mmCIF file of C-alpha atoms in Angstrom:
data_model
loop_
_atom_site.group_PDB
_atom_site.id
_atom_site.type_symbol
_atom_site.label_atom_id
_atom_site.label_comp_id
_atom_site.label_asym_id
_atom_site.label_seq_id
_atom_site.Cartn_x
_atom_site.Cartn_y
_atom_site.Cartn_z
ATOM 1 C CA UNK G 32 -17.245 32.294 4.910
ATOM 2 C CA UNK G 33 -20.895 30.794 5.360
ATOM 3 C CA UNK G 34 -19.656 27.566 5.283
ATOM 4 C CA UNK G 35 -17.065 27.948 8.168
ATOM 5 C CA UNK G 36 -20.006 29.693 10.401
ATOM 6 C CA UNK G 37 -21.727 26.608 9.522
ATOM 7 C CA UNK G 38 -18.990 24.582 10.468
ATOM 8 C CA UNK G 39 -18.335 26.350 13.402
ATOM 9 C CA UNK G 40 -22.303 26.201 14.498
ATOM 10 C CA UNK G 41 -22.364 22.476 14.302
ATOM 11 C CA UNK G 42 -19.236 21.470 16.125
ATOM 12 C CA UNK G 43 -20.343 23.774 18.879
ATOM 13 C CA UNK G 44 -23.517 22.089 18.812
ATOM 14 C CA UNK G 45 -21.968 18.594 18.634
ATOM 15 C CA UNK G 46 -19.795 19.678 21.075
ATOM 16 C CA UNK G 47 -22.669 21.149 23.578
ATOM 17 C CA UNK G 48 -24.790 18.213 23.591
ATOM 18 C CA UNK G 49 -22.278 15.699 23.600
ATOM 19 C CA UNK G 50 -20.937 17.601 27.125
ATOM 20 C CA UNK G 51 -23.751 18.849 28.899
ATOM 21 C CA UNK G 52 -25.855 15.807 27.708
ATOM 22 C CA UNK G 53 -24.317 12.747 27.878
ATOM 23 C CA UNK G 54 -22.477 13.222 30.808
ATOM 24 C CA UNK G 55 -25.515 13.641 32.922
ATOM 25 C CA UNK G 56 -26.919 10.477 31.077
ATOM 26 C CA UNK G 57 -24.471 8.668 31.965
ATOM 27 C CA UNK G 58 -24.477 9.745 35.518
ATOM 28 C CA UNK G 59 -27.561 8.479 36.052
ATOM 29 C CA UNK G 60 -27.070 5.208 34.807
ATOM 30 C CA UNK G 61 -24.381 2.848 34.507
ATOM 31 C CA UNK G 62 -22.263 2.618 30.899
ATOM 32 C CA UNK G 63 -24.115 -0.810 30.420
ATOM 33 C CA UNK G 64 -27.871 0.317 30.550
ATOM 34 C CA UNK G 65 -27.297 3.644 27.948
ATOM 35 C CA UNK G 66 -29.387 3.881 25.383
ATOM 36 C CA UNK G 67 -26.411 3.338 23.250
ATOM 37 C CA UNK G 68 -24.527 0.141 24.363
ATOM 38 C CA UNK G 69 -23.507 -3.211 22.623
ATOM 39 C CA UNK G 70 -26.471 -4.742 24.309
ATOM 40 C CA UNK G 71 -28.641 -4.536 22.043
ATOM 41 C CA UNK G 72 -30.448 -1.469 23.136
ATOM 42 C CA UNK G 73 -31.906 1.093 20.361
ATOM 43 C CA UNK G 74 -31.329 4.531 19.438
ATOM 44 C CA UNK G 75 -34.615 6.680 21.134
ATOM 45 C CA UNK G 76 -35.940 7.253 17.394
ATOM 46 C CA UNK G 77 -36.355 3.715 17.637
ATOM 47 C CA UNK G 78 -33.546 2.612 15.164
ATOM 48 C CA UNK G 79 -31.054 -0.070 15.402
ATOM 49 C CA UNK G 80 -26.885 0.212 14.665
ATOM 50 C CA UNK G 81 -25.555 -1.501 11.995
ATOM 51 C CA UNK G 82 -24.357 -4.713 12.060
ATOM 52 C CA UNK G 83 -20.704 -5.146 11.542
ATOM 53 C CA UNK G 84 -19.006 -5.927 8.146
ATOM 54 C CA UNK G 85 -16.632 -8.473 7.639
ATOM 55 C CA UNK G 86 -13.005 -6.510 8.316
ATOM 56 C CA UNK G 87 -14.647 -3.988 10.216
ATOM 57 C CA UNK G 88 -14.473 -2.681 14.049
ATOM 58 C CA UNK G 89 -17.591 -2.431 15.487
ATOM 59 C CA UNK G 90 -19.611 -0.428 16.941
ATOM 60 C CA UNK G 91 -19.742 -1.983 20.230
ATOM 61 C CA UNK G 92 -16.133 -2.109 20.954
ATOM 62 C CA UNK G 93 -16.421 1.571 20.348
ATOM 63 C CA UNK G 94 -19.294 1.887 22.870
ATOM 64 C CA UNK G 95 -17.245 0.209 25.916
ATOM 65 C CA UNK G 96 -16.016 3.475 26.789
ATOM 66 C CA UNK G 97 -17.127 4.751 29.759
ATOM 67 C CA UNK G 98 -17.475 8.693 30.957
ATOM 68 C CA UNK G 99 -16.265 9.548 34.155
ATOM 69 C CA UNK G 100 -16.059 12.712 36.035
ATOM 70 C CA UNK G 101 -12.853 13.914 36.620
ATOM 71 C CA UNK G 102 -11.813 17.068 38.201
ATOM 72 C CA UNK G 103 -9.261 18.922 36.150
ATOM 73 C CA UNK G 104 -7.289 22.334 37.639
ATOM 74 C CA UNK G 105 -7.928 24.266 34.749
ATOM 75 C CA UNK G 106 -11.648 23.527 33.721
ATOM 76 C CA UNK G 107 -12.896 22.295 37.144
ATOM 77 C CA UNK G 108 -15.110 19.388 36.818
ATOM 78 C CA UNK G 109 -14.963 17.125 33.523
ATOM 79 C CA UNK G 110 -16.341 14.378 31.625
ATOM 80 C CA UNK G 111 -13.836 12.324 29.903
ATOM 81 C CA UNK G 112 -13.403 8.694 28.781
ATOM 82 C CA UNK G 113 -12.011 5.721 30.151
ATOM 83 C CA UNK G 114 -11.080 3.138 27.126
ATOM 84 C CA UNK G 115 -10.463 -0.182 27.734
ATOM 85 C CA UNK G 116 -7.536 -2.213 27.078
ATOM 86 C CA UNK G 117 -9.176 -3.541 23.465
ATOM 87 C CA UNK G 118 -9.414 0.318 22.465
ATOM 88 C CA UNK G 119 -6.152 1.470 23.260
ATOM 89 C CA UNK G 120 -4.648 -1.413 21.158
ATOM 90 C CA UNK G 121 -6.507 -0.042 18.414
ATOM 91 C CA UNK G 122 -5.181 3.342 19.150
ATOM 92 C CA UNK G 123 -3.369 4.918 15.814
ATOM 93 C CA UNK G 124 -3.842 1.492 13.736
ATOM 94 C CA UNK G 125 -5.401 1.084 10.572
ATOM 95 C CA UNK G 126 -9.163 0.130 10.545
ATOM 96 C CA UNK G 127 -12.108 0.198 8.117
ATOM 97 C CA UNK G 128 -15.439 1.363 10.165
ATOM 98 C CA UNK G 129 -18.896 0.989 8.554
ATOM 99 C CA UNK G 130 -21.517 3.786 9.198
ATOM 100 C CA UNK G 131 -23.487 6.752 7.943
ATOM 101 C CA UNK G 132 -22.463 10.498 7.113
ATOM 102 C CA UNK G 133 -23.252 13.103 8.944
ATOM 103 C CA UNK G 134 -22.126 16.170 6.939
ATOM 104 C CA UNK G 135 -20.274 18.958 8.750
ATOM 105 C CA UNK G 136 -20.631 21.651 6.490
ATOM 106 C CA UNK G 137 -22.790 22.280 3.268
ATOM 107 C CA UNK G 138 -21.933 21.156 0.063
ATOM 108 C CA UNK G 139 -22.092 17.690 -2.212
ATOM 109 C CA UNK G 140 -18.134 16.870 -0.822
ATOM 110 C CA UNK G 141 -16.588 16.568 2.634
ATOM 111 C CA UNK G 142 -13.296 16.602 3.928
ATOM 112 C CA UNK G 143 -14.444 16.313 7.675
ATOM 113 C CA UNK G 144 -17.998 14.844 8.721
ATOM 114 C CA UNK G 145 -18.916 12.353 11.251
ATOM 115 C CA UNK G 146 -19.562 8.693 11.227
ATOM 116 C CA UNK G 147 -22.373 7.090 12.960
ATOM 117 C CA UNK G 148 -23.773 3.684 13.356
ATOM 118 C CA UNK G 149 -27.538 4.927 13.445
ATOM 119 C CA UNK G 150 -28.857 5.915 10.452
ATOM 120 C CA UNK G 151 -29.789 10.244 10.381
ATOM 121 C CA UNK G 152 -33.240 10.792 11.414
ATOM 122 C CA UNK G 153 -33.123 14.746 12.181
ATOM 123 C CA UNK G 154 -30.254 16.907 11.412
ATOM 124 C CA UNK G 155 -30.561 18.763 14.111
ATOM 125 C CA UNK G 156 -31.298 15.929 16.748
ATOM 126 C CA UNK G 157 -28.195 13.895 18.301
ATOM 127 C CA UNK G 158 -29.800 10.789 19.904
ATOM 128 C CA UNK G 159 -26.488 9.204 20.370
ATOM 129 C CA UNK G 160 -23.348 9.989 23.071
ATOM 130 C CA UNK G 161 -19.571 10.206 22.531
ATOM 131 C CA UNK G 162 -19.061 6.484 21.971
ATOM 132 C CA UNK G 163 -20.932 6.012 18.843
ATOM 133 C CA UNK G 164 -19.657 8.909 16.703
ATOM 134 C CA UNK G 165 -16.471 9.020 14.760
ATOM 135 C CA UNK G 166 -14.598 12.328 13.581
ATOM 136 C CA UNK G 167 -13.636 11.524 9.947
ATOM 137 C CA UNK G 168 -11.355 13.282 8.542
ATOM 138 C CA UNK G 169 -10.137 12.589 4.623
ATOM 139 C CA UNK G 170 -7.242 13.093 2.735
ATOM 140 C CA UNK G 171 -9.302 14.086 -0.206
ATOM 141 C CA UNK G 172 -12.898 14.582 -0.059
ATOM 142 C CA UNK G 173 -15.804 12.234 -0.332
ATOM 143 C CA UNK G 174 -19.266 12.578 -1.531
ATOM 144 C CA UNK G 175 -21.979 12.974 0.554
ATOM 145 C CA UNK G 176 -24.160 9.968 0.590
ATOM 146 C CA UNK G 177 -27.619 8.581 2.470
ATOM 147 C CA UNK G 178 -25.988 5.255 2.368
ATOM 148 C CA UNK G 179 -23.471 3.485 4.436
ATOM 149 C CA UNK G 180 -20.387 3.765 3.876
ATOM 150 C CA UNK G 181 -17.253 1.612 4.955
ATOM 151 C CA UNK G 182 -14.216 4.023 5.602
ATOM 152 C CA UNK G 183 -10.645 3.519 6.507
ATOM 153 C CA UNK G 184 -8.047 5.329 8.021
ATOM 154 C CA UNK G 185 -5.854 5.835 11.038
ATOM 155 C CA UNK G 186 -7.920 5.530 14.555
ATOM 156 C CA UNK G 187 -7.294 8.028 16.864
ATOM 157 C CA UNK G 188 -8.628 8.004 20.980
ATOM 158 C CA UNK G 189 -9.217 11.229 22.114
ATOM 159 C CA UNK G 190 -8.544 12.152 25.438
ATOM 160 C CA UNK G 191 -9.561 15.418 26.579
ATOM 161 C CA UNK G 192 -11.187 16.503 22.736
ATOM 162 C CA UNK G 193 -12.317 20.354 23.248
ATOM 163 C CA UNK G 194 -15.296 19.547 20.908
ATOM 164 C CA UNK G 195 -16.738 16.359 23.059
ATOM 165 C CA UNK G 196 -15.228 13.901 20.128
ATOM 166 C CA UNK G 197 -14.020 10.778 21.520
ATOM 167 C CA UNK G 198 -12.836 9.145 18.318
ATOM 168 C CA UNK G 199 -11.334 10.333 15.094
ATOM 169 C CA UNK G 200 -10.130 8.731 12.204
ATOM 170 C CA UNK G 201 -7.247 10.376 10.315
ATOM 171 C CA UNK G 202 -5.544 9.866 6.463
ATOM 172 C CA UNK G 203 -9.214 8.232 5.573
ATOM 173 C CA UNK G 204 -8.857 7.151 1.714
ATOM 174 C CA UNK G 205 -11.767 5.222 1.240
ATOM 175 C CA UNK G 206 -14.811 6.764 1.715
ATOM 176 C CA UNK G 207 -16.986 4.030 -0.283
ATOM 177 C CA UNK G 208 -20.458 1.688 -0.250
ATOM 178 C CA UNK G 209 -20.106 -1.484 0.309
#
């Protein structure tokens, strides 16, 4: 039961930050200039993404997303994303993606955690936006590592995700170093 309250605590967090947050940051600047973009820009605690792996999307295809405010009749006024043409090819297609874990719940295994092209400074700080985290959800469940880690799966866009998620990958076998 601890574990689900947990759980719960941390996608509501995710899922507060990444909505109040980054929409506001990315109202006040334009997509390109984020602190998170595929221009080379850094993380605020100063560290750099990952470079791609041979076979593997990158991160900055990921980050071309932009948020834009949209007005919805049920929940009034909305960020959500706008993916470009290259992302919505890669919508429910195979890919590997290399990152680090960010474990959901406690515990040595995960089924569910998130994947992240800046290494974990704080667990309780998110200096990143939608468009470079990664919902990963596993088939079986994979041990919780400091390293990165290339995993594969089904890619998934997300729409209109309740918890602020813009990405998720689905079925992921291979949860492994490369």
């Amino acid at each position: 039961m601890r574990s689900i309250g947990l759980s719960l605590l941390l996608r509501l967090t995710l899922g507060g930050i990444l909505a109040l947050v980054w929409p506001a940051h990315a109202a006040d600047k334009p997509a390109q200039e984020s602190l998170m973009t595929p221009n080379g820009l850094i993380a605020p605690d100063g560290s750099k993404p990952l470079p791609p792996l041979k076979d593997t999307l990158s991160w900055a295809v990921l980050q071309k997303v932009q948020s834009v405010k949209t007005k919805t009749e049920d929940k009034g006024e909305v960020w959500l994303p706008k993916f470009t043409p290259e992302l919505k090819n890669l919508n429910k297609k195979a890919i590997k993606l290399y990152g680090f874990m960010l474990p959901t719940e406690a515990g040595e295994m995960q089924k569910e955690f998130i994947l992240t092209p800046y290494p974990p400074s704080c667990p309780f700080c998110m200096s990143m936006g939608p468009d470079s985290v990664v919902q990963i959800v596993c088939d079986k469940p994979a041990k919780v590592t400091f390293e990165p880690v290339v995993v594969s799966g089904n890619f998934v866009m997300l729409e209109d995700d309740p918890s602020g998620f813009y990405y998720r990958i689905t079925g992921a076998t291979a949860v492994e170093q490369p």
